mmCIF file of C-alpha atoms and ligand atoms in Angstrom:
data_model
loop_
_atom_site.group_PDB
_atom_site.id
_atom_site.type_symbol
_atom_site.label_atom_id
_atom_site.label_comp_id
_atom_site.label_asym_id
_atom_site.label_seq_id
_atom_site.Cartn_x
_atom_site.Cartn_y
_atom_site.Cartn_z
ATOM 1 C CA MET A 1 -42.713 32.384 -13.152
ATOM 2 C CA SER A 2 -43.785 29.915 -10.485
ATOM 3 C CA ILE A 3 -44.637 26.299 -11.205
ATOM 4 C CA THR A 4 -48.291 27.063 -10.505
ATOM 5 C CA ASN A 5 -48.296 29.959 -12.953
ATOM 6 C CA ASN A 6 -46.637 27.811 -15.597
ATOM 7 C CA LEU A 7 -49.285 25.144 -15.141
ATOM 8 C CA LEU A 8 -52.203 27.562 -15.277
ATOM 9 C CA GLN A 9 -50.795 29.306 -18.320
ATOM 10 C CA ILE A 10 -50.401 26.049 -20.244
ATOM 11 C CA LYS A 11 -53.827 24.796 -19.178
ATOM 12 C CA SER A 12 -55.443 27.999 -20.397
ATOM 13 C CA GLN A 13 -54.032 27.304 -23.873
ATOM 14 C CA LEU A 14 -55.152 23.697 -24.181
ATOM 15 C CA PRO A 15 -58.354 22.846 -26.041
ATOM 16 C CA ASN A 16 -60.949 20.980 -23.948
ATOM 17 C CA GLN A 17 -60.366 17.625 -25.576
ATOM 18 C CA VAL A 18 -56.632 17.632 -24.803
ATOM 19 C CA THR A 19 -55.492 15.993 -21.558
ATOM 20 C CA LEU A 20 -52.411 17.379 -19.827
ATOM 21 C CA ILE A 21 -49.851 15.027 -18.295
ATOM 22 C CA ALA A 22 -47.517 16.873 -15.919
ATOM 23 C CA VAL A 23 -44.161 15.159 -16.489
ATOM 24 C CA SER A 24 -42.521 15.230 -13.079
ATOM 25 C CA LYS A 25 -39.503 12.935 -13.589
ATOM 26 C CA THR A 26 -36.469 13.917 -11.483
ATOM 27 C CA LYS A 27 -38.531 16.574 -9.646
ATOM 28 C CA PRO A 28 -38.940 16.553 -5.851
ATOM 29 C CA ILE A 29 -42.196 15.761 -4.041
ATOM 30 C CA ALA A 30 -42.657 19.421 -3.074
ATOM 31 C CA ASP A 31 -42.852 20.435 -6.738
ATOM 32 C CA LEU A 32 -45.408 17.752 -7.463
ATOM 33 C CA MET A 33 -47.474 18.870 -4.473
ATOM 34 C CA GLU A 34 -47.475 22.421 -5.754
ATOM 35 C CA VAL A 35 -48.926 21.294 -9.063
ATOM 36 C CA TYR A 36 -51.351 18.991 -7.234
ATOM 37 C CA ASN A 37 -52.583 21.894 -5.126
ATOM 38 C CA ALA A 38 -53.186 23.852 -8.312
ATOM 39 C CA GLY A 39 -55.553 21.094 -9.427
ATOM 40 C CA GLN A 40 -53.378 18.780 -11.510
ATOM 41 C CA ARG A 41 -54.134 15.071 -10.998
ATOM 42 C CA ILE A 42 -52.236 13.321 -13.796
ATOM 43 C CA PHE A 43 -48.479 12.911 -13.548
ATOM 44 C CA GLY A 44 -45.995 11.259 -15.905
ATOM 45 C CA GLU A 45 -42.794 9.541 -14.849
ATOM 46 C CA ASN A 46 -40.235 7.600 -16.861
ATOM 47 C CA LYS A 47 -38.706 5.334 -14.183
ATOM 48 C CA ILE A 48 -40.795 2.740 -12.397
ATOM 49 C CA GLN A 49 -38.862 2.946 -9.125
ATOM 50 C CA GLU A 50 -39.109 6.717 -8.913
ATOM 51 C CA MET A 51 -42.797 6.675 -9.837
ATOM 52 C CA THR A 52 -43.509 4.069 -7.161
ATOM 53 C CA ASP A 53 -41.687 6.084 -4.484
ATOM 54 C CA LYS A 54 -43.757 9.126 -5.402
ATOM 55 C CA TRP A 55 -47.002 7.134 -5.554
ATOM 56 C CA GLU A 56 -46.350 5.921 -2.000
ATOM 57 C CA GLN A 57 -45.837 9.445 -0.683
ATOM 58 C CA LEU A 58 -48.463 11.438 -2.551
ATOM 59 C CA PRO A 59 -52.286 11.631 -2.428
ATOM 60 C CA LYS A 60 -54.028 8.565 -3.776
ATOM 61 C CA ASP A 61 -56.271 10.401 -6.228
ATOM 62 C CA ILE A 62 -53.305 11.035 -8.530
ATOM 63 C CA GLN A 63 -53.262 9.111 -11.804
ATOM 64 C CA TRP A 64 -49.773 7.874 -12.621
ATOM 65 C CA HIS A 65 -48.706 7.508 -16.230
ATOM 66 C CA MET A 66 -45.572 5.583 -17.157
ATOM 67 C CA ILE A 67 -44.144 7.435 -20.146
ATOM 68 C CA GLY A 68 -40.666 5.896 -20.298
ATOM 69 C CA HIS A 69 -39.325 2.763 -21.880
ATOM 70 C CA VAL A 70 -40.543 -0.161 -19.788
ATOM 71 C CA GLN A 71 -38.498 -3.170 -18.761
ATOM 72 C CA THR A 72 -40.445 -6.401 -18.523
ATOM 73 C CA ASN A 73 -39.047 -7.399 -15.124
ATOM 74 C CA LYS A 74 -40.182 -4.152 -13.471
ATOM 75 C CA ILE A 75 -43.818 -4.106 -14.500
ATOM 76 C CA LYS A 76 -44.780 -5.879 -11.287
ATOM 77 C CA TYR A 77 -43.800 -2.848 -9.217
ATOM 78 C CA MET A 78 -46.397 -0.590 -10.841
ATOM 79 C CA ALA A 79 -49.090 -3.096 -11.776
ATOM 80 C CA ALA A 80 -51.196 -2.339 -8.707
ATOM 81 C CA TYR A 81 -51.648 1.337 -9.393
ATOM 82 C CA VAL A 82 -50.431 2.566 -12.801
ATOM 83 C CA SER A 83 -53.178 4.279 -14.719
ATOM 84 C CA LEU A 84 -51.733 4.311 -18.246
ATOM 85 C CA ILE A 85 -48.544 2.867 -19.766
ATOM 86 C CA HIS A 86 -47.514 4.961 -22.784
ATOM 87 C CA GLY A 87 -44.414 3.229 -24.095
ATOM 88 C CA VAL A 88 -45.509 -0.289 -25.013
ATOM 89 C CA ASP A 89 -43.560 -1.503 -28.015
ATOM 90 C CA SER A 90 -43.776 -5.288 -28.098
ATOM 91 C CA LEU A 91 -46.147 -8.202 -27.723
ATOM 92 C CA LYS A 92 -43.844 -9.630 -25.072
ATOM 93 C CA LEU A 93 -44.321 -6.521 -22.962
ATOM 94 C CA LEU A 94 -48.094 -6.653 -23.420
ATOM 95 C CA GLU A 95 -48.105 -10.277 -22.307
ATOM 96 C CA GLU A 96 -46.193 -9.424 -19.147
ATOM 97 C CA ILE A 97 -48.433 -6.430 -18.384
ATOM 98 C CA ASN A 98 -51.424 -8.716 -18.873
ATOM 99 C CA LYS A 99 -49.950 -11.287 -16.505
ATOM 100 C CA GLN A 100 -49.322 -8.713 -13.794
ATOM 101 C CA ALA A 101 -52.755 -7.153 -14.319
ATOM 102 C CA ILE A 102 -54.384 -10.553 -13.719
ATOM 103 C CA LYS A 103 -52.583 -10.808 -10.371
ATOM 104 C CA HIS A 104 -54.115 -7.508 -9.355
ATOM 105 C CA HIS A 105 -57.581 -8.294 -10.748
ATOM 106 C CA ARG A 106 -57.553 -5.313 -13.032
ATOM 107 C CA ILE A 107 -57.298 -4.207 -16.628
ATOM 108 C CA ILE A 108 -54.309 -2.004 -17.403
ATOM 109 C CA ASP A 109 -54.683 0.621 -20.104
ATOM 110 C CA CYS A 110 -51.783 0.881 -22.556
ATOM 111 C CA LEU A 111 -50.699 2.964 -25.525
ATOM 112 C CA LEU A 112 -48.621 1.426 -28.262
ATOM 113 C CA GLN A 113 -45.562 3.526 -28.998
ATOM 114 C CA VAL A 114 -44.995 4.174 -32.679
ATOM 115 C CA TYR A 115 -41.615 5.131 -34.053
ATOM 116 C CA ILE A 116 -42.062 8.321 -36.060
ATOM 117 C CA ALA A 117 -38.759 10.153 -35.566
ATOM 118 C CA LYS A 118 -35.567 10.170 -37.581
ATOM 119 C CA GLU A 119 -33.478 9.280 -34.538
ATOM 120 C CA GLU A 120 -31.881 5.975 -33.699
ATOM 121 C CA SER A 121 -32.255 6.566 -29.985
ATOM 122 C CA LYS A 122 -36.031 6.516 -29.937
ATOM 123 C CA PHE A 123 -38.138 3.429 -29.344
ATOM 124 C CA GLY A 124 -41.295 2.235 -30.954
ATOM 125 C CA LEU A 125 -43.054 0.066 -33.482
ATOM 126 C CA ASP A 126 -43.395 0.751 -37.163
ATOM 127 C CA GLU A 127 -46.818 0.556 -38.764
ATOM 128 C CA GLN A 128 -46.280 -2.993 -39.961
ATOM 129 C CA ASP A 129 -45.222 -4.246 -36.488
ATOM 130 C CA LEU A 130 -48.270 -2.563 -35.028
ATOM 131 C CA ILE A 131 -50.661 -4.308 -37.408
ATOM 132 C CA GLU A 132 -48.954 -7.635 -36.819
ATOM 133 C CA ILE A 133 -49.336 -7.361 -33.060
ATOM 134 C CA LEU A 134 -52.970 -6.331 -33.211
ATOM 135 C CA ASN A 135 -53.845 -9.098 -35.656
ATOM 136 C CA SER A 136 -52.030 -11.826 -33.769
ATOM 137 C CA GLU A 137 -53.871 -14.623 -31.974
ATOM 138 C CA GLU A 138 -51.721 -13.971 -28.904
ATOM 139 C CA PHE A 139 -52.968 -10.396 -28.683
ATOM 140 C CA LYS A 140 -56.588 -11.452 -28.958
ATOM 141 C CA GLN A 141 -56.139 -13.669 -25.894
ATOM 142 C CA LEU A 142 -55.027 -10.798 -23.651
ATOM 143 C CA LYS A 143 -58.020 -9.939 -21.507
ATOM 144 C CA ASN A 144 -56.409 -7.804 -18.819
ATOM 145 C CA ILE A 145 -54.889 -5.126 -20.998
ATOM 146 C CA LYS A 146 -56.637 -2.557 -23.145
ATOM 147 C CA ILE A 147 -54.996 -0.607 -25.962
ATOM 148 C CA VAL A 148 -56.537 2.836 -25.649
ATOM 149 C CA GLY A 149 -54.433 4.534 -28.298
ATOM 150 C CA LEU A 150 -50.996 5.433 -29.601
ATOM 151 C CA MET A 151 -48.000 7.417 -28.403
ATOM 152 C CA GLY A 152 -45.128 8.921 -30.341
ATOM 153 C CA MET A 153 -42.191 11.279 -30.063
ATOM 154 C CA ALA A 154 -41.089 13.544 -32.879
ATOM 155 C CA THR A 155 -37.482 14.173 -33.815
ATOM 156 C CA PHE A 156 -35.696 16.680 -31.593
ATOM 157 C CA THR A 157 -35.150 19.371 -34.207
ATOM 158 C CA GLU A 158 -35.769 23.023 -34.982
ATOM 159 C CA HIS A 159 -37.432 22.070 -38.238
ATOM 160 C CA GLN A 160 -41.135 22.595 -37.621
ATOM 161 C CA ASN A 161 -42.069 21.008 -40.931
ATOM 162 C CA GLN A 162 -40.267 17.808 -40.024
ATOM 163 C CA ILE A 163 -42.008 17.610 -36.642
ATOM 164 C CA LYS A 164 -45.358 18.325 -38.212
ATOM 165 C CA LYS A 165 -44.880 15.627 -40.840
ATOM 166 C CA GLU A 166 -44.064 13.104 -38.122
ATOM 167 C CA PHE A 167 -47.097 14.035 -36.027
ATOM 168 C CA GLN A 168 -49.352 13.904 -39.067
ATOM 169 C CA ASN A 169 -48.015 10.460 -39.876
ATOM 170 C CA LEU A 170 -48.879 9.248 -36.382
ATOM 171 C CA LYS A 171 -52.331 10.802 -36.657
ATOM 172 C CA ARG A 172 -52.883 8.958 -39.937
ATOM 173 C CA ILE A 173 -52.020 5.618 -38.293
ATOM 174 C CA PHE A 174 -54.268 6.491 -35.344
ATOM 175 C CA ASP A 175 -57.189 7.282 -37.667
ATOM 176 C CA LYS A 176 -56.737 3.946 -39.399
ATOM 177 C CA LEU A 177 -56.850 2.173 -36.063
ATOM 178 C CA GLN A 178 -59.952 4.078 -35.017
ATOM 179 C CA ASN A 179 -61.703 3.043 -38.193
ATOM 180 C CA GLN A 180 -61.318 -0.642 -37.374
ATOM 181 C CA PRO A 181 -64.064 -2.259 -35.338
ATOM 182 C CA ALA A 182 -63.223 -1.902 -31.643
ATOM 183 C CA THR A 183 -62.787 -5.046 -29.550
ATOM 184 C CA TYR A 184 -62.641 -5.539 -25.794
ATOM 185 C CA ASN A 185 -58.885 -4.966 -25.722
ATOM 186 C CA LEU A 186 -58.572 -2.450 -28.555
ATOM 187 C CA GLN A 187 -60.470 0.808 -28.024
ATOM 188 C CA PRO A 188 -58.286 3.614 -29.373
ATOM 189 C CA THR A 189 -59.411 7.062 -28.212
ATOM 190 C CA THR A 190 -56.102 8.571 -27.074
ATOM 191 C CA LEU A 191 -53.307 10.016 -29.168
ATOM 192 C CA SER A 192 -50.405 10.916 -26.880
ATOM 193 C CA MET A 193 -48.086 13.289 -28.694
ATOM 194 C CA GLY A 194 -46.454 16.585 -27.854
ATOM 195 C CA MET A 195 -43.951 17.752 -25.209
ATOM 196 C CA SER A 196 -42.831 21.180 -24.007
ATOM 197 C CA GLY A 197 -41.130 22.071 -27.272
ATOM 198 C CA ASP A 198 -43.703 20.803 -29.727
ATOM 199 C CA TYR A 199 -47.097 20.432 -28.058
ATOM 200 C CA LYS A 200 -48.716 23.231 -30.064
ATOM 201 C CA LEU A 201 -47.799 21.516 -33.323
ATOM 202 C CA ALA A 202 -48.969 18.218 -31.871
ATOM 203 C CA ILE A 203 -52.376 19.654 -30.988
ATOM 204 C CA GLU A 204 -52.730 21.154 -34.465
ATOM 205 C CA SER A 205 -51.999 17.674 -35.787
ATOM 206 C CA GLY A 206 -54.689 15.989 -33.684
ATOM 207 C CA SER A 207 -53.101 15.133 -30.334
ATOM 208 C CA THR A 208 -55.509 14.357 -27.478
ATOM 209 C CA MET A 209 -52.862 14.069 -24.747
ATOM 210 C CA VAL A 210 -49.733 16.159 -24.204
ATOM 211 C CA ARG A 211 -46.832 15.260 -21.916
ATOM 212 C CA ILE A 212 -45.286 18.440 -20.566
ATOM 213 C CA GLY A 213 -42.383 18.582 -18.134
ATOM 214 C CA SER A 214 -39.887 21.418 -18.356
ATOM 215 C CA SER A 215 -42.425 24.095 -19.326
ATOM 216 C CA ILE A 216 -44.204 23.416 -16.027
ATOM 217 C CA PHE A 217 -41.426 22.414 -13.617
ATOM 218 C CA GLY A 218 -38.440 24.162 -15.208
ATOM 219 C CA THR A 219 -35.398 22.557 -16.799
ATOM 220 C CA ARG A 220 -34.121 19.246 -15.449
HETATM 221 C C1 PLP B 1 -39.364 13.798 -20.435
HETATM 222 C C2 PLP B 1 -40.455 13.399 -21.357
HETATM 223 C C3 PLP B 1 -41.462 14.314 -21.725
HETATM 224 C C4 PLP B 1 -41.489 15.754 -21.262
HETATM 225 O O1 PLP B 1 -40.458 16.481 -21.856
HETATM 226 P P1 PLP B 1 -40.369 18.082 -21.716
HETATM 227 O O2 PLP B 1 -39.582 18.484 -22.888
HETATM 228 O O3 PLP B 1 -39.692 18.344 -20.416
HETATM 229 O O4 PLP B 1 -41.760 18.604 -21.728
HETATM 230 C C5 PLP B 1 -42.473 13.865 -22.551
HETATM 231 N N1 PLP B 1 -42.505 12.593 -23.012
HETATM 232 C C6 PLP B 1 -41.561 11.705 -22.687
HETATM 233 C C7 PLP B 1 -41.664 10.324 -23.236
HETATM 234 C C8 PLP B 1 -40.511 12.072 -21.856
HETATM 235 O O5 PLP B 1 -39.565 11.165 -21.556
#
């Protein structure tokens, strides 16, 4: 199957309320252009340098999502253009994003990454950390970032029940957050969960945004 066919096939299966991020990390510009020409406008990358190179070369109506783990000292390279940062897992990172956003006279949308998997290698906050950040005075001062939701990655496993439990746990935390009164920098509407291997389970569990790479572009 061609990249275009892969994209169209996946899109035809997604419910209306679910946004598709085409995860294009490691893929060449030509592949991204093919997906662009098929109508896709949101791309996900996990390295700031690579994303910035691609942003420079590709049409300016693309929305770039940073889905990887973010290093504080590199935020400045994407602050001018990034449309959503998925992997925010500390107050320190939020403060730096805020600082860079001020320089560019904009508000940068962020998702807080929650640790739901049973794997040491994955990043994220636990529920308690999350509450502490959102209730802190420091957070309330940040006027140039907006938390628009949560992101999580399930364990890489064959066990569907395990994955489902993890997604449902993230959905529960998301619902709790949504039930709090919204503020100017906390307006959770997005739940980013699901990749090529598990996006159907994620959607069943309440995902509103799926990040799909290899099922569109082929294996990396
Ligand atoms: C690479 C990546 C994806 C996409 O993974 P696929 O299995 O290729 O769909 C999704 N989310 C994150 C955070 C990633 O790093």
